[in-house]
Short mmCIF file of N, CA and C and ligand atoms in Angstrom, two decimals:
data_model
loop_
_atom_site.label_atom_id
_atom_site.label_comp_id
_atom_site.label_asym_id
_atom_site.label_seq_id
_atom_site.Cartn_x
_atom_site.Cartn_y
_atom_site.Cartn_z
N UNK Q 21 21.58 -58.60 -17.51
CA UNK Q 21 20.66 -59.34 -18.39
C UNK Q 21 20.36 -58.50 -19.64
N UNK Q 22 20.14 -59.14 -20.91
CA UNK Q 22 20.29 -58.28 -21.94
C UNK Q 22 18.75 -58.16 -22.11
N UNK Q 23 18.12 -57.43 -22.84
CA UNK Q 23 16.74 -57.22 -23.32
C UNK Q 23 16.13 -58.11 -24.31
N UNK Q 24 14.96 -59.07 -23.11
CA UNK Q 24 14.70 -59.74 -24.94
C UNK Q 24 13.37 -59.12 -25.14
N UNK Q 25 13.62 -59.00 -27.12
CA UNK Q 25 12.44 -57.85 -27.28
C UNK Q 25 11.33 -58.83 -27.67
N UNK Q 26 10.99 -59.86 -27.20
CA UNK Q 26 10.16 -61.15 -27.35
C UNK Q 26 9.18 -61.43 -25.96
N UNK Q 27 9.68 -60.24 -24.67
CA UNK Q 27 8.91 -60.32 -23.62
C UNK Q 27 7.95 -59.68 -23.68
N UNK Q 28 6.60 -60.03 -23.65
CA UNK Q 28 5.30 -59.71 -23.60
C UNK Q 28 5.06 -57.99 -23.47
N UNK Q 29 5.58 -57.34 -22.85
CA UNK Q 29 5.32 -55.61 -22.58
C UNK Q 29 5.77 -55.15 -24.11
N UNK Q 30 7.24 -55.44 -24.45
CA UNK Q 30 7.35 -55.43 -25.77
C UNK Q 30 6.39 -55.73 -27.17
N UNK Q 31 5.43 -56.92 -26.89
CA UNK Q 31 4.53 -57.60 -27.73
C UNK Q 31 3.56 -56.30 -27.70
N UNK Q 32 3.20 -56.16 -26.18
CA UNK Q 32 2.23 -54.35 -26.27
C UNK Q 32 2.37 -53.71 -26.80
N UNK Q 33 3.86 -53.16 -26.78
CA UNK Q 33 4.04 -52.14 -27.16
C UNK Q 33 4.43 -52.08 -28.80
N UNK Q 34 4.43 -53.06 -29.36
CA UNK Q 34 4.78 -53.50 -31.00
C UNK Q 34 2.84 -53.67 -31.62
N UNK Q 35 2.03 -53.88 -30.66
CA UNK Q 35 0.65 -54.06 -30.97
C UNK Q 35 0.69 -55.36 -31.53
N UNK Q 36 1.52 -56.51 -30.85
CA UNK Q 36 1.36 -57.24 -31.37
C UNK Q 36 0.16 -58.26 -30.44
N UNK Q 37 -0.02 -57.88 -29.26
CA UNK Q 37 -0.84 -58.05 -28.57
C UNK Q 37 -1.66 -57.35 -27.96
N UNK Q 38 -3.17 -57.22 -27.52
CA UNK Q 38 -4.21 -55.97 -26.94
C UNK Q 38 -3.84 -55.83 -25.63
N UNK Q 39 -3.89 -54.46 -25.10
CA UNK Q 39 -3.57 -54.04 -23.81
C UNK Q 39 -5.23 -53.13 -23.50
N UNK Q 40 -5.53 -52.95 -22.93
CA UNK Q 40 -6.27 -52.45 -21.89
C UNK Q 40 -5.76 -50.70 -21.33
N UNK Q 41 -5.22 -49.99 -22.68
CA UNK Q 41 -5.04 -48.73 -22.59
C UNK Q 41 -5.68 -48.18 -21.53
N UNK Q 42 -4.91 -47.34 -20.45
CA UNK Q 42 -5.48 -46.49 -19.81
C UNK Q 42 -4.89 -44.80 -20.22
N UNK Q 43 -3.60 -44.45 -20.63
CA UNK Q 43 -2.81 -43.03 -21.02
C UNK Q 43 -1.69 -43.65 -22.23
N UNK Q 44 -1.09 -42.63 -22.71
CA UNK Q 44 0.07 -42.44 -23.29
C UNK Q 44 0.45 -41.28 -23.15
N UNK Q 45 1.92 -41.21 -23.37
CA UNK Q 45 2.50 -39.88 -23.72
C UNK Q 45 3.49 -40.13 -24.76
N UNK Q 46 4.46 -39.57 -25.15
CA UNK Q 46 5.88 -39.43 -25.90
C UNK Q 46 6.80 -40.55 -25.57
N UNK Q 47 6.54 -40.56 -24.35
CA UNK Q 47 8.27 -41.52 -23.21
C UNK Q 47 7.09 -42.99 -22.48
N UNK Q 48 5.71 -42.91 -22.17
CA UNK Q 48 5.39 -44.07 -22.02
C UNK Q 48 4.05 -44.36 -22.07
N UNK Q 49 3.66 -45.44 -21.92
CA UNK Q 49 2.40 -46.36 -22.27
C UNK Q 49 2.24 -46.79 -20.85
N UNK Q 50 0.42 -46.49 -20.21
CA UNK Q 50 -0.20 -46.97 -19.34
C UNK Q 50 -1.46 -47.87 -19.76
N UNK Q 51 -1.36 -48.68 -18.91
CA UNK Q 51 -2.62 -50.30 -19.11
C UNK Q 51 -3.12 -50.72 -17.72
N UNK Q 52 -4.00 -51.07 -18.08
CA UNK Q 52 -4.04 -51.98 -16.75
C UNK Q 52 -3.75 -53.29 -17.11
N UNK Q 53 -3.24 -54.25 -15.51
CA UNK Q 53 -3.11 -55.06 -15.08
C UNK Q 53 -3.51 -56.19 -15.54
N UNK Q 54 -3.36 -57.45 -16.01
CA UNK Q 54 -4.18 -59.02 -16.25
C UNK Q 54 -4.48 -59.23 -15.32
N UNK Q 55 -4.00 -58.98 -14.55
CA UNK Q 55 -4.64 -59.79 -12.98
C UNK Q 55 -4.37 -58.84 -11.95
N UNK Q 56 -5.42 -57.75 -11.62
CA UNK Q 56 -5.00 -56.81 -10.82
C UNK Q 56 -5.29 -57.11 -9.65
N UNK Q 57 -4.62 -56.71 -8.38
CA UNK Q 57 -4.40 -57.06 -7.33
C UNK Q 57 -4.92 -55.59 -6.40
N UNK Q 58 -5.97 -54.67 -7.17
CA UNK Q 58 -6.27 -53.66 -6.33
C UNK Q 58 -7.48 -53.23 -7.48
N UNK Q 59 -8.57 -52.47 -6.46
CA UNK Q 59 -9.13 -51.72 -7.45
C UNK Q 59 -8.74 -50.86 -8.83
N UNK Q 60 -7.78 -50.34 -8.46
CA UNK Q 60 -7.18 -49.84 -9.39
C UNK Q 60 -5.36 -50.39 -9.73
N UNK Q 61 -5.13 -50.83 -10.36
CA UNK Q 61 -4.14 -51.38 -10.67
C UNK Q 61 -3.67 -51.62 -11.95
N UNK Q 62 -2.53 -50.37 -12.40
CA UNK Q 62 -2.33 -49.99 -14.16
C UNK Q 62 -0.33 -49.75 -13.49
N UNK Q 63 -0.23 -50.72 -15.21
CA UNK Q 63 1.10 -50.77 -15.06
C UNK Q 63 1.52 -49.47 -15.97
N UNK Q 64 2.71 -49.00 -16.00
CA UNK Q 64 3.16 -47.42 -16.53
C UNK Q 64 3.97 -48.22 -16.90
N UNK Q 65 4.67 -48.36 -18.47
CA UNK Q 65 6.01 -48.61 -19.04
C UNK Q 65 6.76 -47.89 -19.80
N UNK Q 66 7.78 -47.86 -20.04
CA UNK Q 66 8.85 -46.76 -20.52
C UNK Q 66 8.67 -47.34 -22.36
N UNK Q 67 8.18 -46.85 -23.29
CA UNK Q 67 8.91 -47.01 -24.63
C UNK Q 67 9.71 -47.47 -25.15
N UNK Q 68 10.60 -47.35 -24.74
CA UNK Q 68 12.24 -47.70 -24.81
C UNK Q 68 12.21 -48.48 -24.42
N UNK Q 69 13.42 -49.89 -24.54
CA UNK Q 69 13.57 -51.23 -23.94
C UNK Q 69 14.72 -51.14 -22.95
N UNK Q 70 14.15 -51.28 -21.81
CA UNK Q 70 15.21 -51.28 -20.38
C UNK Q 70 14.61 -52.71 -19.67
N UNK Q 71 14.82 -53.20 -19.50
CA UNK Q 71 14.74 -54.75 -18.69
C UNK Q 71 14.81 -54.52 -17.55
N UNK Q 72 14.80 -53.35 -16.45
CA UNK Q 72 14.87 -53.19 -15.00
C UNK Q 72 14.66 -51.82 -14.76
N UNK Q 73 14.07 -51.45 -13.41
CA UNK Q 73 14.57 -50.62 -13.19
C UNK Q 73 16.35 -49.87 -13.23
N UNK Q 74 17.20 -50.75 -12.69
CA UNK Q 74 18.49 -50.53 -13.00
C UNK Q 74 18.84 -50.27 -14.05
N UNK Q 75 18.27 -50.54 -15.05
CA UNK Q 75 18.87 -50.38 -16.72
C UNK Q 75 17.95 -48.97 -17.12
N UNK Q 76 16.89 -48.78 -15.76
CA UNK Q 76 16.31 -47.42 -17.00
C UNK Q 76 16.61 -46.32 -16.54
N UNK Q 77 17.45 -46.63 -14.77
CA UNK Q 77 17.26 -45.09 -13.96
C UNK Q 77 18.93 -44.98 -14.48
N UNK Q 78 20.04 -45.98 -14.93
CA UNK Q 78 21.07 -45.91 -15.31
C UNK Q 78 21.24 -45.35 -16.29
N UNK Q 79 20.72 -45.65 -17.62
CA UNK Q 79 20.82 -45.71 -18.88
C UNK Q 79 19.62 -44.59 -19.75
N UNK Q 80 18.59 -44.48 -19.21
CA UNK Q 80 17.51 -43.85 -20.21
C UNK Q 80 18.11 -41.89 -20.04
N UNK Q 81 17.55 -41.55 -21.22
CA UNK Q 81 17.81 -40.26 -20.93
C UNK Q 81 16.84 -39.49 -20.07
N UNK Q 82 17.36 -38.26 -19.76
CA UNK Q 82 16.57 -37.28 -18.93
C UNK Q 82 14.81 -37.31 -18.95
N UNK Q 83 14.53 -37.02 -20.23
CA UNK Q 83 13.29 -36.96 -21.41
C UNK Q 83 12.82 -37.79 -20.68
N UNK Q 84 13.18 -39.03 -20.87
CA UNK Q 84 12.52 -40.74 -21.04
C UNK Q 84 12.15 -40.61 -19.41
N UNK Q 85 12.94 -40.51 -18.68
CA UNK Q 85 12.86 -40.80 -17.09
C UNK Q 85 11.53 -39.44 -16.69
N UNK Q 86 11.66 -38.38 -17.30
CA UNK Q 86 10.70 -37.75 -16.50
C UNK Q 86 9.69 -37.94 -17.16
N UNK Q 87 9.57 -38.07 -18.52
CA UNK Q 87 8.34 -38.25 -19.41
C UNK Q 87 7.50 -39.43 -18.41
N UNK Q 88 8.13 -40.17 -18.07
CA UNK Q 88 8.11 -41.81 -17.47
C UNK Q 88 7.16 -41.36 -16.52
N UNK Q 89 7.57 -40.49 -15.63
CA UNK Q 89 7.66 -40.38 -14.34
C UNK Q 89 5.95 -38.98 -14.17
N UNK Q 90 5.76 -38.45 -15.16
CA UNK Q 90 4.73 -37.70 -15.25
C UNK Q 90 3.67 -38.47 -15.77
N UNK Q 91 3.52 -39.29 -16.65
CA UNK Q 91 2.88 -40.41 -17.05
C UNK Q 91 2.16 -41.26 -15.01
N UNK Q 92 3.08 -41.87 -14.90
CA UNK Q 92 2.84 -42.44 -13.79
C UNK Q 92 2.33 -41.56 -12.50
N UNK Q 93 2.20 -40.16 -12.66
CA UNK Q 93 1.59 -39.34 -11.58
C UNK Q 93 -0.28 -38.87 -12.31
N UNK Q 94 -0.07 -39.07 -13.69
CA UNK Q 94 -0.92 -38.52 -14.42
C UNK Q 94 -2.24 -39.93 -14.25
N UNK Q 95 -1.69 -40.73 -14.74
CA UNK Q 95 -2.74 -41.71 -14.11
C UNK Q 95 -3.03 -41.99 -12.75
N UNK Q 96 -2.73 -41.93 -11.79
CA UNK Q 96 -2.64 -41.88 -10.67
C UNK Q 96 -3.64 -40.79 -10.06
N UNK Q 97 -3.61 -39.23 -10.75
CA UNK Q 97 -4.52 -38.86 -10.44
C UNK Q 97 -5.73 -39.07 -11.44
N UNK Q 98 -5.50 -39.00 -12.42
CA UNK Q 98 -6.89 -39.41 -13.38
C UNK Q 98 -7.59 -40.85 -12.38
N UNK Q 99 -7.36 -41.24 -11.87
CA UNK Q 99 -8.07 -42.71 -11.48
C UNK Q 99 -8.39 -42.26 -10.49
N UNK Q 100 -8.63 -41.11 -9.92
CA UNK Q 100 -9.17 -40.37 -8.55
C UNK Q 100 -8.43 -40.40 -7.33
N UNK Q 101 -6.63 -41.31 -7.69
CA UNK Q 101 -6.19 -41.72 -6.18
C UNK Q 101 -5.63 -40.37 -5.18
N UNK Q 102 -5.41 -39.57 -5.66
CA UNK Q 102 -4.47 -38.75 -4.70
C UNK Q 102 -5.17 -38.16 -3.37
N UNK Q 103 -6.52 -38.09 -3.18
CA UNK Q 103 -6.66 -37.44 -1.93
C UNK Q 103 -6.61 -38.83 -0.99
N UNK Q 104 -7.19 -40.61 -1.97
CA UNK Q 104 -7.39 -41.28 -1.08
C UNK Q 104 -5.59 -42.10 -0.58
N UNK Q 105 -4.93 -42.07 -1.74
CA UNK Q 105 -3.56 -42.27 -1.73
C UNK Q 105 -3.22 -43.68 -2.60
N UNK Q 106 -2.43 -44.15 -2.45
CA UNK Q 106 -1.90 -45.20 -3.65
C UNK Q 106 -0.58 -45.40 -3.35
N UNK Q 107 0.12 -46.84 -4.25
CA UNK Q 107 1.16 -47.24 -3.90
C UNK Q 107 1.70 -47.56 -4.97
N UNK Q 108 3.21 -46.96 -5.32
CA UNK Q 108 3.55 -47.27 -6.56
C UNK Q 108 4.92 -48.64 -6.13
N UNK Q 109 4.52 -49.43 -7.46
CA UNK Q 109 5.98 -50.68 -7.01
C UNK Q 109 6.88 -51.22 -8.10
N UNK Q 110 7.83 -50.94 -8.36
CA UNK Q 110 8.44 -51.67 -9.28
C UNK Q 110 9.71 -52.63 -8.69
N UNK Q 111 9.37 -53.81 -9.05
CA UNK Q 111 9.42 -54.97 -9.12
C UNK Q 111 11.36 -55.28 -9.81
N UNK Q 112 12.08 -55.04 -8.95
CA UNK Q 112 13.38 -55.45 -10.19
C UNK Q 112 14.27 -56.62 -9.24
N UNK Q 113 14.59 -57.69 -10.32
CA UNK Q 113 14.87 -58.77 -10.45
C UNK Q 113 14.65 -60.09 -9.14
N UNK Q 114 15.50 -61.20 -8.87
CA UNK Q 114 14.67 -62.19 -8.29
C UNK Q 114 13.82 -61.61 -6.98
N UNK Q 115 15.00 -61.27 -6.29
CA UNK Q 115 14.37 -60.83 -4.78
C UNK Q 115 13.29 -59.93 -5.24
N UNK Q 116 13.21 -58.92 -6.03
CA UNK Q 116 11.85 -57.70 -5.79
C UNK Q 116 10.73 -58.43 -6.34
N UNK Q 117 11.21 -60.18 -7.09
CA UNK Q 117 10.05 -60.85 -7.22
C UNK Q 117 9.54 -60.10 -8.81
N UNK Q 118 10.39 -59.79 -9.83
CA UNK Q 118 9.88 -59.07 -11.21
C UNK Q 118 9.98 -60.29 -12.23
N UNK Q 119 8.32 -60.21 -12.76
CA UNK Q 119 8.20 -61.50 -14.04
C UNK Q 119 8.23 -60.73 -15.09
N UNK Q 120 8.05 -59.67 -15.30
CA UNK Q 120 8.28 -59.38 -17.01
C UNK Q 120 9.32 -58.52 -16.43
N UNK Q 121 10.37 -58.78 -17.56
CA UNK Q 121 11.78 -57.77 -17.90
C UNK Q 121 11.64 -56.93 -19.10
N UNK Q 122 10.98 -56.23 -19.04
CA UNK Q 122 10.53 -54.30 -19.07
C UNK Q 122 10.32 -54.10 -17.89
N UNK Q 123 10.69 -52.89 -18.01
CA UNK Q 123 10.86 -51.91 -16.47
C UNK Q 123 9.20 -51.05 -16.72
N UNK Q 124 8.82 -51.99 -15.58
CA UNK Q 124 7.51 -50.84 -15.36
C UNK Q 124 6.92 -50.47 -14.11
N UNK Q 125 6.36 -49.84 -13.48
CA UNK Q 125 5.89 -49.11 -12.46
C UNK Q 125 4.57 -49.16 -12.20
N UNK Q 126 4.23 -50.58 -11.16
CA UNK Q 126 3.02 -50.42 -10.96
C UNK Q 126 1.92 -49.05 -10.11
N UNK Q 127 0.72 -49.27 -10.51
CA UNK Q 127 0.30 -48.05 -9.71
C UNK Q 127 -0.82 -48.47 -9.74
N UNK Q 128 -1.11 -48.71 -7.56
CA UNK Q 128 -2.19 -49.64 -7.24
C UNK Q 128 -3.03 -48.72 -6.48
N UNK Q 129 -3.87 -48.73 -6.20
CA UNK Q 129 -4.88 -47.90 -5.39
C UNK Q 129 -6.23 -49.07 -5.06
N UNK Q 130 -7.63 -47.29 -4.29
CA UNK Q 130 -8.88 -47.61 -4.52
C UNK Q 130 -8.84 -48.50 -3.67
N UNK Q 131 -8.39 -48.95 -2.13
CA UNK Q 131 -8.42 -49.47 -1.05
C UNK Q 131 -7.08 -49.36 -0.23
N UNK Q 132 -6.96 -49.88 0.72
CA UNK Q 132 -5.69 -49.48 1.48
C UNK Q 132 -5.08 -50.62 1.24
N UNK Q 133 -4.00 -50.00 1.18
CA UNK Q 133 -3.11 -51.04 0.45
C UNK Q 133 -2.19 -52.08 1.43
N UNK Q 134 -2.83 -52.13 2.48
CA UNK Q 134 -1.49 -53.40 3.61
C UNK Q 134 -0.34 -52.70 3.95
N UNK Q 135 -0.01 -53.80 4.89
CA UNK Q 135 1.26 -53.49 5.05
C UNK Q 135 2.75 -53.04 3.65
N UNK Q 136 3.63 -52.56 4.21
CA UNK Q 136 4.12 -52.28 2.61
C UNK Q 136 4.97 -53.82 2.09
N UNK Q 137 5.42 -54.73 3.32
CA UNK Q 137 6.28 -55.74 2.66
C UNK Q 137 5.74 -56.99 4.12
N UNK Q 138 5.58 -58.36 3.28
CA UNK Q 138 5.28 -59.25 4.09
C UNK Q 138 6.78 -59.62 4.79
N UNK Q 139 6.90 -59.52 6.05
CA UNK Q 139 8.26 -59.65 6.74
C UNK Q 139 8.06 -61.43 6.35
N UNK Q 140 9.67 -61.99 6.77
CA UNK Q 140 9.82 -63.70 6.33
C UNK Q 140 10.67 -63.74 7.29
P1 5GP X 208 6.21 -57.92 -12.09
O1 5GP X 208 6.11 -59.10 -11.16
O2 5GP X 208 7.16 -58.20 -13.23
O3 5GP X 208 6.53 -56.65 -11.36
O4 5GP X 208 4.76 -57.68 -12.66
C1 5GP X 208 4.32 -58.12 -13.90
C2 5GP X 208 2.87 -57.79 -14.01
O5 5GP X 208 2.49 -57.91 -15.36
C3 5GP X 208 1.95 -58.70 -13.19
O6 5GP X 208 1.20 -57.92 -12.28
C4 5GP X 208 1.07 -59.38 -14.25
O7 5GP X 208 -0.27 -59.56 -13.83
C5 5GP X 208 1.18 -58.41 -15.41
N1 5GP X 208 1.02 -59.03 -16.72
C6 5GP X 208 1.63 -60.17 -17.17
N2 5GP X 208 1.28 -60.42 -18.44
C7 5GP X 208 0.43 -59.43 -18.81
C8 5GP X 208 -0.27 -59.16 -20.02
O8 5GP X 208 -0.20 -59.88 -21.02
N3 5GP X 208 -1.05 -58.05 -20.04
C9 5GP X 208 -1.18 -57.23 -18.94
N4 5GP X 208 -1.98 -56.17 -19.07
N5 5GP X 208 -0.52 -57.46 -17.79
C10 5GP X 208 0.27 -58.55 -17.72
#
């Protein structure tokens, strides 16, 4: 799937729409959630336009992936989760159930989080 730069995370990240800043760094942008599904619940997105996880752990450089990846530990503890714990999820394509194509990394906390997957 190619990147359209017309999907809403993009609109964030162009300021063409308000986000609910929680961090930044160099490699990515943290927000919270429209409709969060946990006390704490902030999406982490990469800068760069990758449409999946597959397109960002394939394709992004070194930088981008760890910048990414310290970002998403950094909020995580700033929001107080690490002694109580937290669940990170990214969402890529039909089956993982992903509506925006930017690759981002949720990070839910601030109650226990369920089982990890509803069996069917
Ligand atoms: P996905 O299912 O793609 O993994 O998750 C997309 C997430 O983006 C959902 O949790 C949804 O609530 C969130 N979302 C969708 N549109 C917006 C928006 O305009 N602003 C914010 N902050 N979150 C959004």
């Amino acid at each position: 799937m190619a990147y359209d730069s017309d999907n809403i995370f993009a609109k964030i990240l162009r300021g063409e729409i308000p986000c609910d800043r929680v961090a930044e760094n160099d490699q990515a942008l943290a927000f919270n959630d429209i409709s969060p599904q946990a006390p704490v619940h902030i999406l982490v997105i990469p800068k760069g336009a990758y449409v999946s996880s597959d397109d960002f752990y394939s394709t992004a450089e070194p930088a981008e992936i760890s910048g990414f990846h310290a970002l998403v530990a950094q909020v995580a503890r700033d929001a107080g989760l690490v002694e109580s714990g937290y669940r990170l999820i990214a969402n890529h394509g039909a089956d993982g159930g992903q509506e925006v194509f930017h690759f981002h990394m949720h990070v839910m906390g601030g109650q226990p989080m369920g089982p990890m997957v509803v069996r069917r």
